[in-house]
Amino acid sequence: MKIYFNISALALAAGLFSVHGMAATGALPQVTMMVGGIDKQIYLPYQLAQNLGFFKKYGVDMQLSTEHSGGVGAEEAMLSGQVDMSGAWYEHTIEFQQMGKEVIDIVQLSGAPGEREMCTTASGVKTPADWKGKTVGVTDLGSGTDDLTLYLATRHDLPSKDFTRVGVGAGPTLIGALQHDRIVCGMTTQPTVNAIEKMKVGYSAIDLATGDGVKKWLGGYLPSASVLARADWVKAHPAETQAVVNAMVATMRWISTHSAAEIADHLPADFVSNPLSTREEYINALTKDKGQFLPDGMMPQGGPETVLKIEQAVGKITKPVNLATTYTNAYVIKANTMLDAEAKAGK
């Protein structure tokens, strides 16, 4: 059974509540969050926040879990009430609004999806226009990588009928599809990107893993990894919501002031060293792609509009959209004010 305390969000945001006193009673309110692949580099802030002790520091007992292949998605688990929050992409708020469901992005962690279009060594692909007449790999048809692939093609005047998209999964299955020439390119993230380059199977033709990359290829920041929650849950739990945002913003500020190696030091060993990537390779990849993470948790200006354009281009939008209700910066602003006060006080 969850126990909730009547603590004002303002008091938490201002750092006026004694978390240590609360911890002494063993009564921190519990919050549950499922992440869409917690060991992926694009989703590292959630586990990092836990390992840095920020959730407890700012007043919640966070219970993290990860979605599994073939199981319920993180955003669906949040929507159905299986968990309180989800670590997932911002785009789901728009999709849920189309379904008449109110879901809010309460803190934005990345301004780029962390994806790269990896193309076979002999392909010569330089832009999406080069996909004409070829087969391109996505995680699954209808997935986020599929949406991005279609939008990239649209921006380069390539109709969907002029190339083929197939679902190839991620990791070893995507690598195998490239090796056996089932696809000319495939969209994926770290550590698969590293593995493809190490095996000399392919190269990064399109960078959607950095701010500069998404500005070039998508026309602006693409808000991706975030913390999502149902609007009714947020309304009923303002203190817990503020505490989670405080912890995540503190983590984003920590990421911006620490090296990739220091970040890796605070992640589980199997996240940074596994069959696809050595620790050194993980650190090198994170050094290259660390720019995807936003330093303050704020929704980047113009970001929601870019996401909406993609959703419209792939035909997922059939009703009017009110972007203003899909996210809020209110908790993030309070978090940054509180953290600035802490820094000034030398805490």
mmCIF file of N, CA, C and O in Angstrom, residues 280-338:
data_model
loop_
_atom_site.group_PDB
_atom_site.id
_atom_site.type_symbol
_atom_site.label_atom_id
_atom_site.label_comp_id
_atom_site.label_asym_id
_atom_site.label_seq_id
_atom_site.Cartn_x
_atom_site.Cartn_y
_atom_site.Cartn_z
ATOM 1 N N GLU A 280 34.918 0.956 -22.750
ATOM 2 C CA GLU A 280 35.589 2.039 -23.471
ATOM 3 C C GLU A 280 34.744 2.510 -24.651
ATOM 4 O O GLU A 280 34.617 3.716 -24.903
ATOM 5 N N GLU A 281 34.140 1.571 -25.365
ATOM 6 C CA GLU A 281 33.313 1.929 -26.512
ATOM 7 C C GLU A 281 32.046 2.666 -26.063
ATOM 8 O O GLU A 281 31.594 3.599 -26.729
ATOM 9 N N TYR A 282 31.482 2.223 -24.951
ATOM 10 C CA TYR A 282 30.292 2.885 -24.406
ATOM 11 C C TYR A 282 30.614 4.338 -24.079
ATOM 12 O O TYR A 282 29.845 5.251 -24.423
ATOM 13 N N ILE A 283 31.747 4.553 -23.433
ATOM 14 C CA ILE A 283 32.148 5.906 -23.053
ATOM 15 C C ILE A 283 32.412 6.766 -24.287
ATOM 16 O O ILE A 283 32.005 7.934 -24.349
ATOM 17 N N ASN A 284 33.076 6.195 -25.282
ATOM 18 C CA ASN A 284 33.339 6.945 -26.513
ATOM 19 C C ASN A 284 32.031 7.346 -27.203
ATOM 20 O O ASN A 284 31.895 8.474 -27.693
ATOM 21 N N ALA A 285 31.084 6.412 -27.226
ATOM 22 C CA ALA A 285 29.793 6.694 -27.862
ATOM 23 C C ALA A 285 29.033 7.773 -27.090
ATOM 24 O O ALA A 285 28.430 8.670 -27.686
ATOM 25 N N LEU A 286 29.059 7.680 -25.768
ATOM 26 C CA LEU A 286 28.363 8.669 -24.952
ATOM 27 C C LEU A 286 29.008 10.046 -25.084
ATOM 28 O O LEU A 286 28.314 11.066 -25.110
ATOM 29 N N THR A 287 30.316 10.072 -25.187
ATOM 30 C CA THR A 287 31.015 11.343 -25.401
ATOM 31 C C THR A 287 30.527 12.005 -26.685
ATOM 32 O O THR A 287 30.281 13.216 -26.737
ATOM 33 N N LYS A 288 30.340 11.199 -27.720
ATOM 34 C CA LYS A 288 29.913 11.705 -29.025
ATOM 35 C C LYS A 288 28.455 12.156 -29.017
ATOM 36 O O LYS A 288 28.106 13.158 -29.654
ATOM 37 N N ASP A 289 27.609 11.423 -28.267
ATOM 38 C CA ASP A 289 26.170 11.669 -28.334
ATOM 39 C C ASP A 289 25.589 12.335 -27.082
ATOM 40 O O ASP A 289 24.369 12.483 -26.970
ATOM 41 N N LYS A 290 26.437 12.768 -26.158
ATOM 42 C CA LYS A 290 25.938 13.342 -24.908
ATOM 43 C C LYS A 290 25.118 14.609 -25.136
ATOM 44 O O LYS A 290 24.278 14.981 -24.306
ATOM 45 N N GLY A 291 25.315 15.246 -26.297
ATOM 46 C CA GLY A 291 24.588 16.464 -26.609
ATOM 47 C C GLY A 291 23.090 16.283 -26.778
ATOM 48 O O GLY A 291 22.352 17.268 -26.852
ATOM 49 N N GLN A 292 22.622 15.040 -26.823
ATOM 50 C CA GLN A 292 21.175 14.804 -26.938
ATOM 51 C C GLN A 292 20.462 15.167 -25.642
ATOM 52 O O GLN A 292 19.261 15.469 -25.648
ATOM 53 N N PHE A 293 21.191 15.151 -24.514
ATOM 54 C CA PHE A 293 20.568 15.400 -23.213
ATOM 55 C C PHE A 293 20.491 16.895 -22.921
ATOM 56 O O PHE A 293 21.460 17.628 -23.080
ATOM 57 N N LEU A 294 19.320 17.324 -22.478
ATOM 58 C CA LEU A 294 19.091 18.733 -22.172
ATOM 59 C C LEU A 294 19.591 19.041 -20.760
ATOM 60 O O LEU A 294 19.373 18.250 -19.841
ATOM 61 N N PRO A 295 20.241 20.173 -20.545
ATOM 62 C CA PRO A 295 20.858 20.454 -19.251
ATOM 63 C C PRO A 295 19.905 20.928 -18.163
ATOM 64 O O PRO A 295 20.286 20.984 -16.999
ATOM 65 N N ASP A 296 18.659 21.266 -18.526
ATOM 66 C CA ASP A 296 17.771 21.864 -17.531
ATOM 67 C C ASP A 296 16.377 21.254 -17.456
ATOM 68 O O ASP A 296 15.555 21.666 -16.647
ATOM 69 N N GLY A 297 16.081 20.252 -18.291
ATOM 70 C CA GLY A 297 14.775 19.603 -18.254
ATOM 71 C C GLY A 297 13.653 20.369 -18.920
ATOM 72 O O GLY A 297 12.501 19.917 -18.905
ATOM 73 N N MET A 298 13.962 21.524 -19.507
ATOM 74 C CA MET A 298 12.927 22.353 -20.140
ATOM 75 C C MET A 298 12.584 21.814 -21.527
ATOM 76 O O MET A 298 13.453 21.324 -22.258
ATOM 77 N N MET A 299 11.319 21.922 -21.885
ATOM 78 C CA MET A 299 10.906 21.585 -23.241
ATOM 79 C C MET A 299 11.537 22.586 -24.202
ATOM 80 O O MET A 299 11.357 23.796 -24.058
ATOM 81 N N PRO A 300 12.304 22.118 -25.188
ATOM 82 C CA PRO A 300 12.944 23.061 -26.116
ATOM 83 C C PRO A 300 11.915 23.782 -26.974
ATOM 84 O O PRO A 300 10.927 23.189 -27.420
ATOM 85 N N GLN A 301 12.161 25.065 -27.178
ATOM 86 C CA GLN A 301 11.236 25.882 -27.961
ATOM 87 C C GLN A 301 11.092 25.318 -29.369
ATOM 88 O O GLN A 301 12.082 25.017 -30.037
ATOM 89 N N GLY A 302 9.860 25.162 -29.797
ATOM 90 C CA GLY A 302 9.599 24.627 -31.135
ATOM 91 C C GLY A 302 9.600 23.115 -31.201
ATOM 92 O O GLY A 302 9.220 22.535 -32.225
ATOM 93 N N GLY A 303 10.026 22.452 -30.115
ATOM 94 C CA GLY A 303 10.106 20.994 -30.110
ATOM 95 C C GLY A 303 8.766 20.305 -30.320
ATOM 96 O O GLY A 303 8.653 19.415 -31.179
ATOM 97 N N PRO A 304 7.735 20.669 -29.557
ATOM 98 C CA PRO A 304 6.433 20.029 -29.755
ATOM 99 C C PRO A 304 5.906 20.193 -31.181
ATOM 100 O O PRO A 304 5.292 19.275 -31.732
ATOM 101 N N GLU A 305 6.159 21.348 -31.785
ATOM 102 C CA GLU A 305 5.697 21.587 -33.153
ATOM 103 C C GLU A 305 6.394 20.646 -34.143
ATOM 104 O O GLU A 305 5.763 20.144 -35.089
ATOM 105 N N THR A 306 7.690 20.374 -33.907
ATOM 106 C CA THR A 306 8.416 19.446 -34.774
ATOM 107 C C THR A 306 7.845 18.039 -34.649
ATOM 108 O O THR A 306 7.656 17.335 -35.652
ATOM 109 N N VAL A 307 7.565 17.628 -33.421
ATOM 110 C CA VAL A 307 6.982 16.303 -33.206
ATOM 111 C C VAL A 307 5.621 16.207 -33.889
ATOM 112 O O VAL A 307 5.305 15.199 -34.542
ATOM 113 N N LEU A 308 4.817 17.256 -33.775
ATOM 114 C CA LEU A 308 3.496 17.258 -34.393
ATOM 115 C C LEU A 308 3.608 17.129 -35.914
ATOM 116 O O LEU A 308 2.828 16.393 -36.543
ATOM 117 N N LYS A 309 4.567 17.815 -36.504
ATOM 118 C CA LYS A 309 4.766 17.724 -37.949
ATOM 119 C C LYS A 309 5.061 16.288 -38.372
ATOM 120 O O LYS A 309 4.564 15.811 -39.399
ATOM 121 N N ILE A 310 5.878 15.595 -37.581
ATOM 122 C CA ILE A 310 6.207 14.203 -37.890
ATOM 123 C C ILE A 310 4.966 13.325 -37.773
ATOM 124 O O ILE A 310 4.676 12.499 -38.647
ATOM 125 N N GLU A 311 4.216 13.519 -36.690
ATOM 126 C CA GLU A 311 3.008 12.727 -36.472
ATOM 127 C C GLU A 311 1.993 12.961 -37.594
ATOM 128 O O GLU A 311 1.312 12.036 -38.047
ATOM 129 N N GLN A 312 1.895 14.195 -38.052
ATOM 130 C CA GLN A 312 0.978 14.508 -39.149
ATOM 131 C C GLN A 312 1.463 13.898 -40.460
ATOM 132 O O GLN A 312 0.667 13.372 -41.244
ATOM 133 N N ALA A 313 2.778 13.948 -40.671
ATOM 134 C CA ALA A 313 3.341 13.433 -41.924
ATOM 135 C C ALA A 313 3.134 11.934 -42.075
ATOM 136 O O ALA A 313 2.982 11.434 -43.200
ATOM 137 N N VAL A 314 3.117 11.197 -40.972
ATOM 138 C CA VAL A 314 2.964 9.736 -41.047
ATOM 139 C C VAL A 314 1.514 9.307 -40.864
ATOM 140 O O VAL A 314 1.217 8.113 -40.789
ATOM 141 N N GLY A 315 0.601 10.283 -40.795
ATOM 142 C CA GLY A 315 -0.818 9.967 -40.765
ATOM 143 C C GLY A 315 -1.384 9.544 -39.436
ATOM 144 O O GLY A 315 -2.473 8.946 -39.378
ATOM 145 N N LYS A 316 -0.726 9.867 -38.328
ATOM 146 C CA LYS A 316 -1.222 9.469 -37.009
ATOM 147 C C LYS A 316 -2.185 10.498 -36.396
ATOM 148 O O LYS A 316 -2.795 10.238 -35.370
ATOM 149 N N ILE A 317 -2.275 11.667 -37.022
ATOM 150 C CA ILE A 317 -3.116 12.735 -36.475
ATOM 151 C C ILE A 317 -4.372 12.873 -37.331
ATOM 152 O O ILE A 317 -4.300 13.163 -38.527
ATOM 153 N N THR A 318 -5.519 12.666 -36.707
ATOM 154 C CA THR A 318 -6.792 12.781 -37.415
ATOM 155 C C THR A 318 -7.713 13.819 -36.787
ATOM 156 O O THR A 318 -8.750 14.149 -37.352
ATOM 157 N N LYS A 319 -7.346 14.307 -35.604
ATOM 158 C CA LYS A 319 -8.176 15.275 -34.882
ATOM 159 C C LYS A 319 -7.329 16.493 -34.512
ATOM 160 O O LYS A 319 -6.103 16.433 -34.549
ATOM 161 N N PRO A 320 -7.975 17.587 -34.110
ATOM 162 C CA PRO A 320 -7.218 18.766 -33.658
ATOM 163 C C PRO A 320 -6.332 18.416 -32.459
ATOM 164 O O PRO A 320 -6.682 17.552 -31.653
ATOM 165 N N VAL A 321 -5.197 19.109 -32.344
ATOM 166 C CA VAL A 321 -4.254 18.862 -31.255
ATOM 167 C C VAL A 321 -4.028 20.150 -30.470
ATOM 168 O O VAL A 321 -3.774 21.204 -31.059
ATOM 169 N N ASN A 322 -4.117 20.060 -29.159
ATOM 170 C CA ASN A 322 -3.793 21.184 -28.283
ATOM 171 C C ASN A 322 -2.444 20.886 -27.639
ATOM 172 O O ASN A 322 -2.361 20.208 -26.611
ATOM 173 N N LEU A 323 -1.371 21.373 -28.256
ATOM 174 C CA LEU A 323 -0.027 21.073 -27.767
ATOM 175 C C LEU A 323 0.199 21.596 -26.352
ATOM 176 O O LEU A 323 0.966 21.010 -25.588
ATOM 177 N N ALA A 324 -0.459 22.686 -26.005
ATOM 178 C CA ALA A 324 -0.237 23.318 -24.696
ATOM 179 C C ALA A 324 -0.574 22.390 -23.537
ATOM 180 O O ALA A 324 -0.025 22.545 -22.439
ATOM 181 N N THR A 325 -1.457 21.427 -23.762
ATOM 182 C CA THR A 325 -1.843 20.521 -22.671
ATOM 183 C C THR A 325 -1.038 19.225 -22.672
ATOM 184 O O THR A 325 -1.265 18.359 -21.830
ATOM 185 N N THR A 326 -0.104 19.081 -23.606
ATOM 186 C CA THR A 326 0.677 17.839 -23.675
ATOM 187 C C THR A 326 1.950 17.893 -22.831
ATOM 188 O O THR A 326 2.599 16.863 -22.635
ATOM 189 N N TYR A 327 2.329 19.060 -22.360
ATOM 190 C CA TYR A 327 3.534 19.191 -21.535
ATOM 191 C C TYR A 327 3.398 20.387 -20.616
ATOM 192 O O TYR A 327 2.553 21.264 -20.812
ATOM 193 N N THR A 328 4.239 20.418 -19.602
ATOM 194 C CA THR A 328 4.307 21.580 -18.721
ATOM 195 C C THR A 328 5.753 21.806 -18.295
ATOM 196 O O THR A 328 6.497 20.844 -18.051
ATOM 197 N N ASN A 329 6.149 23.056 -18.230
ATOM 198 C CA ASN A 329 7.465 23.425 -17.701
ATOM 199 C C ASN A 329 7.373 23.901 -16.250
ATOM 200 O O ASN A 329 8.394 24.244 -15.646
ATOM 201 N N ALA A 330 6.164 23.917 -15.689
ATOM 202 C CA ALA A 330 5.956 24.507 -14.359
ATOM 203 C C ALA A 330 6.803 23.826 -13.289
ATOM 204 O O ALA A 330 7.446 24.497 -12.472
ATOM 205 N N TYR A 331 6.803 22.509 -13.279
ATOM 206 C CA TYR A 331 7.569 21.791 -12.259
ATOM 207 C C TYR A 331 9.071 21.943 -12.501
ATOM 208 O O TYR A 331 9.864 22.015 -11.554
ATOM 209 N N VAL A 332 9.455 21.989 -13.768
ATOM 210 C CA VAL A 332 10.878 22.138 -14.119
ATOM 211 C C VAL A 332 11.399 23.507 -13.696
ATOM 212 O O VAL A 332 12.523 23.627 -13.182
ATOM 213 N N ILE A 333 10.605 24.544 -13.886
ATOM 214 C CA ILE A 333 11.015 25.894 -13.473
ATOM 215 C C ILE A 333 11.241 25.936 -11.965
ATOM 216 O O ILE A 333 12.241 26.481 -11.477
ATOM 217 N N LYS A 334 10.327 25.330 -11.206
ATOM 218 C CA LYS A 334 10.485 25.279 -9.749
ATOM 219 C C LYS A 334 11.729 24.487 -9.367
ATOM 220 O O LYS A 334 12.473 24.863 -8.452
ATOM 221 N N ALA A 335 11.971 23.392 -10.081
ATOM 222 C CA ALA A 335 13.141 22.562 -9.781
ATOM 223 C C ALA A 335 14.432 23.331 -10.005
ATOM 224 O O ALA A 335 15.356 23.289 -9.178
ATOM 225 N N ASN A 336 14.521 24.037 -11.117
ATOM 226 C CA ASN A 336 15.737 24.802 -11.400
ATOM 227 C C ASN A 336 15.937 25.926 -10.396
ATOM 228 O O ASN A 336 17.074 26.213 -9.991
ATOM 229 N N THR A 337 14.851 26.565 -9.960
ATOM 230 C CA THR A 337 14.949 27.612 -8.937
ATOM 231 C C THR A 337 15.494 27.027 -7.641
ATOM 232 O O THR A 337 16.380 27.612 -6.993
ATOM 233 N N MET A 338 14.970 25.871 -7.260
ATOM 234 C CA MET A 338 15.423 25.214 -6.043
ATOM 235 C C MET A 338 16.887 24.802 -6.144
ATOM 236 O O MET A 338 17.678 25.004 -5.214
#
